[in-house]
GROMACS .gro file of C-alpha atoms in nm:
model
  248
    1MET     CA    1   0.000   0.000   0.000
    2GLY     CA    2   0.154   0.330  -0.107
    3ALA     CA    3   0.211   0.631   0.116
    4THR     CA    4  -0.054   0.835  -0.063
    5GLU     CA    5  -0.314   0.581   0.053
    6HIS     CA    6  -0.241   0.690   0.411
    7GLN     CA    7  -0.202   1.066   0.379
    8PRO     CA    8  -0.396   1.252   0.108
    9VAL     CA    9  -0.222   1.556  -0.035
   10ARG     CA   10  -0.407   1.887  -0.049
   11VAL     CA   11  -0.448   2.003  -0.409
   12GLU     CA   12  -0.632   2.278  -0.591
   13ALA     CA   13  -0.911   2.126  -0.802
   14ALA     CA   14  -0.775   2.273  -1.125
   15ALA     CA   15  -0.444   2.093  -1.070
   16LEU     CA   16  -0.611   1.755  -1.117
   17HIS     CA   17  -0.692   1.822  -1.484
   18ASP     CA   18  -0.755   1.484  -1.648
   19ARG     CA   19  -0.577   1.282  -1.382
   20ALA     CA   20  -0.700   0.923  -1.362
   21LEU     CA   21  -0.882   0.855  -1.035
   22ARG     CA   22  -0.944   0.504  -0.907
   23TYR     CA   23  -1.303   0.518  -0.789
   24PHE     CA   24  -1.462   0.820  -0.955
   25ASP     CA   25  -1.643   0.616  -1.220
   26PHE     CA   26  -1.789   0.381  -0.958
   27VAL     CA   27  -1.916   0.668  -0.745
   28MET     CA   28  -2.068   0.831  -1.053
   29VAL     CA   29  -2.252   0.510  -1.145
   30ALA     CA   30  -2.384   0.475  -0.789
   31PHE     CA   31  -2.505   0.834  -0.798
   32VAL     CA   32  -2.701   0.794  -1.123
   33THR     CA   33  -2.840   0.451  -1.023
   34ILE     CA   34  -2.982   0.574  -0.692
   35LEU     CA   35  -3.120   0.883  -0.862
   36LEU     CA   36  -3.312   0.671  -1.116
   37LEU     CA   37  -3.437   0.432  -0.848
   38SER     CA   38  -3.568   0.718  -0.638
   39ASN     CA   39  -3.767   0.852  -0.933
   40VAL     CA   40  -3.900   0.516  -1.051
   41LEU     CA   41  -3.999   0.377  -0.712
   42GLY     CA   42  -4.111   0.667  -0.501
   43ALA     CA   43  -4.144   1.008  -0.663
   44GLY     CA   44  -4.524   1.031  -0.681
   45LYS     CA   45  -4.641   0.816  -0.389
   46VAL     CA   46  -4.748   0.967  -0.059
   47ALA     CA   47  -4.714   0.729   0.235
   48THR     CA   48  -4.788   0.790   0.603
   49VAL     CA   49  -4.594   0.740   0.922
   50ASN     CA   50  -4.750   0.734   1.268
   51LEU     CA   51  -4.568   0.981   1.491
   52PRO     CA   52  -4.609   0.990   1.869
   53VAL     CA   53  -4.854   1.261   1.980
   54ILE     CA   54  -4.891   1.392   1.622
   55GLY     CA   55  -5.045   1.077   1.472
   56ASP     CA   56  -5.044   0.994   1.100
   57TRP     CA   57  -4.815   1.222   0.900
   58PRO     CA   58  -4.777   1.209   0.520
   59PHE     CA   59  -4.441   1.188   0.344
   60GLY     CA   60  -4.318   1.122  -0.008
   61ALA     CA   61  -4.202   0.762  -0.052
   62GLY     CA   62  -3.900   0.875  -0.250
   63ILE     CA   63  -3.743   0.973   0.083
   64LEU     CA   64  -3.622   0.611   0.111
   65PHE     CA   65  -3.385   0.652  -0.184
   66PHE     CA   66  -3.337   1.012  -0.285
   67PRO     CA   67  -3.134   1.132   0.018
   68LEU     CA   68  -2.869   0.874  -0.072
   69SER     CA   69  -2.807   1.063  -0.396
   70TYR     CA   70  -2.733   1.373  -0.188
   71VAL     CA   71  -2.495   1.175   0.033
   72ILE     CA   72  -2.311   1.053  -0.277
   73GLY     CA   73  -2.327   1.406  -0.417
   74ASP     CA   74  -2.155   1.525  -0.100
   75VAL     CA   75  -1.892   1.254  -0.139
   76LEU     CA   76  -1.834   1.354  -0.501
   77THR     CA   77  -1.777   1.720  -0.419
   78GLU     CA   78  -1.576   1.656  -0.103
   79VAL     CA   79  -1.346   1.397  -0.258
   80TYR     CA   80  -1.332   1.490  -0.627
   81GLY     CA   81  -1.423   1.858  -0.635
   82TYR     CA   82  -1.705   2.066  -0.780
   83ALA     CA   83  -1.615   2.015  -1.147
   84ARG     CA   84  -1.642   1.637  -1.131
   85ALA     CA   85  -1.959   1.661  -0.922
   86ARG     CA   86  -2.096   1.896  -1.188
   87ARG     CA   87  -2.029   1.635  -1.456
   88CYS     CA   88  -2.216   1.374  -1.250
   89ILE     CA   89  -2.512   1.609  -1.202
   90TRP     CA   90  -2.536   1.660  -1.578
   91ALA     CA   91  -2.508   1.283  -1.630
   92GLY     CA   92  -2.790   1.232  -1.381
   93THR     CA   93  -3.001   1.498  -1.550
   94ALA     CA   94  -2.950   1.334  -1.890
   95ALA     CA   95  -3.039   0.995  -1.741
   96LEU     CA   96  -3.361   1.135  -1.596
   97VAL     CA   97  -3.460   1.289  -1.928
   98PHE     CA   98  -3.386   0.967  -2.115
   99MET     CA   99  -3.576   0.758  -1.859
  100ALA     CA  100  -3.878   0.986  -1.885
  101PHE     CA  101  -3.871   0.969  -2.264
  102MET     CA  102  -3.841   0.589  -2.272
  103ALA     CA  103  -4.116   0.546  -2.012
  104THR     CA  104  -4.346   0.760  -2.226
  105VAL     CA  105  -4.266   0.558  -2.539
  106VAL     CA  106  -4.305   0.218  -2.373
  107VAL     CA  107  -4.634   0.308  -2.201
  108ALA     CA  108  -4.771   0.442  -2.532
  109LEU     CA  109  -4.693   0.123  -2.726
  110PRO     CA  110  -5.013  -0.071  -2.803
  111PRO     CA  111  -5.030  -0.375  -2.571
  112ALA     CA  112  -5.080  -0.727  -2.704
  113PRO     CA  113  -5.448  -0.828  -2.693
  114ASP     CA  114  -5.384  -1.111  -2.446
  115TRP     CA  115  -5.169  -0.905  -2.207
  116GLY     CA  116  -5.368  -0.769  -1.913
  117GLY     CA  117  -5.108  -0.559  -1.740
  118GLN     CA  118  -5.141  -0.233  -1.933
  119SER     CA  119  -5.341  -0.043  -1.671
  120ALA     CA  120  -5.106  -0.145  -1.389
  121TYR     CA  121  -4.806  -0.064  -1.607
  122GLU     CA  122  -4.949   0.278  -1.683
  123GLN     CA  123  -5.011   0.344  -1.314
  124VAL     CA  124  -4.654   0.256  -1.219
  125PHE     CA  125  -4.460   0.393  -1.516
  126GLY     CA  126  -4.699   0.644  -1.667
  127GLN     CA  127  -4.529   0.981  -1.653
  128VAL     CA  128  -4.730   1.293  -1.577
  129PRO     CA  129  -4.538   1.559  -1.774
  130ARG     CA  130  -4.579   1.814  -1.499
  131ILE     CA  131  -4.425   1.583  -1.238
  132VAL     CA  132  -4.141   1.478  -1.467
  133PHE     CA  133  -4.056   1.839  -1.546
  134ALA     CA  134  -4.071   1.938  -1.179
  135SER     CA  135  -3.853   1.642  -1.077
  136ILE     CA  136  -3.579   1.716  -1.329
  137ILE     CA  137  -3.569   2.090  -1.258
  138ALA     CA  138  -3.574   2.037  -0.881
  139PHE     CA  139  -3.298   1.775  -0.894
  140TRP     CA  140  -3.077   1.991  -1.114
  141ALA     CA  141  -3.114   2.305  -0.903
  142GLY     CA  142  -3.096   2.126  -0.569
  143GLU     CA  143  -2.787   1.923  -0.652
  144PHE     CA  144  -2.598   2.225  -0.782
  145ALA     CA  145  -2.693   2.426  -0.472
  146ASN     CA  146  -2.577   2.136  -0.256
  147SER     CA  147  -2.244   2.099  -0.437
  148LEU     CA  148  -2.174   2.473  -0.446
  149VAL     CA  149  -2.236   2.521  -0.074
  150LEU     CA  150  -2.024   2.221   0.020
  151ALA     CA  151  -1.732   2.327  -0.200
  152LYS     CA  152  -1.740   2.682  -0.063
  153MET     CA  153  -1.770   2.565   0.297
  154LYS     CA  154  -1.475   2.330   0.253
  155VAL     CA  155  -1.253   2.624   0.164
  156TRP     CA  156  -1.396   2.837   0.446
  157THR     CA  157  -1.340   2.562   0.705
  158GLN     CA  158  -0.999   2.465   0.561
  159GLY     CA  159  -1.122   2.109   0.523
  160LYS     CA  160  -1.213   2.069   0.890
  161HIS     CA  161  -1.546   1.968   1.043
  162LEU     CA  162  -1.682   1.767   0.751
  163TRP     CA  163  -2.021   1.725   0.921
  164THR     CA  164  -2.087   2.100   0.911
  165ARG     CA  165  -2.066   2.115   0.534
  166THR     CA  166  -2.242   1.786   0.457
  167ILE     CA  167  -2.539   1.881   0.672
  168GLY     CA  168  -2.523   2.251   0.587
  169SER     CA  169  -2.514   2.186   0.213
  170THR     CA  170  -2.804   1.942   0.246
  171VAL     CA  171  -3.015   2.198   0.433
  172VAL     CA  172  -2.972   2.432   0.135
  173GLY     CA  173  -2.981   2.173  -0.145
  174GLN     CA  174  -3.281   1.981  -0.016
  175GLY     CA  175  -3.455   2.307   0.061
  176VAL     CA  176  -3.414   2.423  -0.298
  177ASP     CA  177  -3.522   2.081  -0.428
  178SER     CA  178  -3.837   2.062  -0.216
  179LEU     CA  179  -3.935   2.426  -0.274
  180ILE     CA  180  -3.923   2.368  -0.649
  181PHE     CA  181  -4.055   2.015  -0.682
  182TYR     CA  182  -4.371   2.001  -0.471
  183PRO     CA  183  -4.534   2.330  -0.569
  184LEU     CA  184  -4.437   2.281  -0.934
  185ALA     CA  185  -4.556   1.920  -0.944
  186PHE     CA  186  -4.864   1.917  -0.722
  187TRP     CA  187  -4.994   2.268  -0.649
  188GLY     CA  188  -5.358   2.262  -0.756
  189ALA     CA  189  -5.335   1.900  -0.877
  190SER     CA  190  -5.620   1.657  -0.823
  191GLY     CA  191  -5.597   1.492  -0.481
  192TRP     CA  192  -5.351   1.750  -0.352
  193THR     CA  193  -5.479   2.031  -0.133
  194ASN     CA  194  -5.254   2.331  -0.087
  195ASP     CA  195  -5.212   2.240   0.279
  196LEU     CA  196  -5.104   1.888   0.183
  197VAL     CA  197  -4.847   2.021  -0.063
  198VAL     CA  198  -4.694   2.245   0.203
  199LYS     CA  199  -4.704   1.971   0.467
  200VAL     CA  200  -4.540   1.710   0.244
  201MET     CA  201  -4.285   1.963   0.117
  202PHE     CA  202  -4.181   2.060   0.470
  203THR     CA  203  -4.180   1.698   0.587
  204GLN     CA  204  -3.962   1.594   0.294
  205TRP     CA  205  -3.711   1.866   0.371
  206VAL     CA  206  -3.690   1.776   0.741
  207LEU     CA  207  -3.669   1.402   0.677
  208LYS     CA  208  -3.403   1.436   0.406
  209VAL     CA  209  -3.185   1.657   0.625
  210SER     CA  210  -3.238   1.414   0.914
  211TRP     CA  211  -3.135   1.125   0.688
  212GLU     CA  212  -2.819   1.313   0.600
  213ALA     CA  213  -2.741   1.373   0.967
  214LEU     CA  214  -2.800   1.007   1.054
  215LEU     CA  215  -2.575   0.894   0.769
  216THR     CA  216  -2.291   1.126   0.874
  217PRO     CA  217  -2.078   0.840   1.017
  218VAL     CA  218  -2.115   0.651   0.687
  219THR     CA  219  -2.019   0.966   0.494
  220TYR     CA  220  -1.707   1.003   0.709
  221LEU     CA  221  -1.607   0.643   0.640
  222VAL     CA  222  -1.661   0.666   0.265
  223VAL     CA  223  -1.490   1.005   0.232
  224GLY     CA  224  -1.193   0.890   0.439
  225PHE     CA  225  -1.155   0.571   0.237
  226LEU     CA  226  -1.174   0.746  -0.099
  227LYS     CA  227  -0.935   1.026  -0.004
  228ARG     CA  228  -0.676   0.775   0.117
  229ARG     CA  229  -0.712   0.562  -0.195
  230GLU     CA  230  -0.706   0.856  -0.435
  231GLY     CA  231  -0.424   1.023  -0.244
  232VAL     CA  232  -0.565   1.375  -0.279
  233ASP     CA  233  -0.778   1.621  -0.082
  234VAL     CA  234  -0.936   1.855  -0.337
  235PHE     CA  235  -1.011   2.223  -0.266
  236ASP     CA  236  -1.211   2.443  -0.505
  237GLU     CA  237  -1.021   2.767  -0.444
  238ARG     CA  238  -1.011   2.891  -0.805
  239THR     CA  239  -1.294   2.687  -0.955
  240ASP     CA  240  -1.539   2.831  -1.206
  241PHE     CA  241  -1.869   2.747  -1.036
  242THR     CA  242  -2.096   2.796  -1.335
  243PRO     CA  243  -2.331   2.500  -1.367
  244PHE     CA  244  -2.355   2.541  -1.744
  245ARG     CA  245  -2.061   2.327  -1.848
  246ALA     CA  246  -1.950   1.966  -1.808
  247LYS     CA  247  -1.578   2.011  -1.862
  248ILE     CA  248  -1.351   1.906  -1.576
   0.00000   0.00000   0.00000
């Protein structure tokens, strides 16, 4: 095991250029996979949880998956820098658009006469354009807000107190995501009262931030492992933070 696997070296993000990194591709794949799962399995379903004293409280089922994409987003920015996280966010956005397009095409294909699953298939995979649009816009804006805040906070804290920037960036990123997605997707929609939209939006934000806080020990372990293996500790001191590019 080489020395760089024990002590990562502080580097400015721009100095990495096209340097080969051992695990970046794997983290990117995990990020996009969890993102797609969260949208396929839970984006439009409202479940309930019974809270002491309060009673039944609604929440979006996507909470089971989606916060993990923010954890991995934090890992990407913390370990590999904003530019590589930006590339992953654009990859995730493209994957969401492609998934939405393919779901629309497949649902629209005429079913075989002897196949009885069309209505169930439509209910599970049928894409309401409004929800799809809201999901993609909210993800894009929320992830970039999350990555920007974390990268800036890392410089401000000189790389110390990782928990402050993972949780702090999630407070902002998930706030942006929820504020965009729920009103844009469900305000005035059938079955959604305005009070329900606000309640679910607030609940989602609190639960996602709580998830992030609970997963902090895991984030520490993953970040520490990747930094030791990659041999670098990346700081975005002179990074161009525009979201409108994918170049590293």
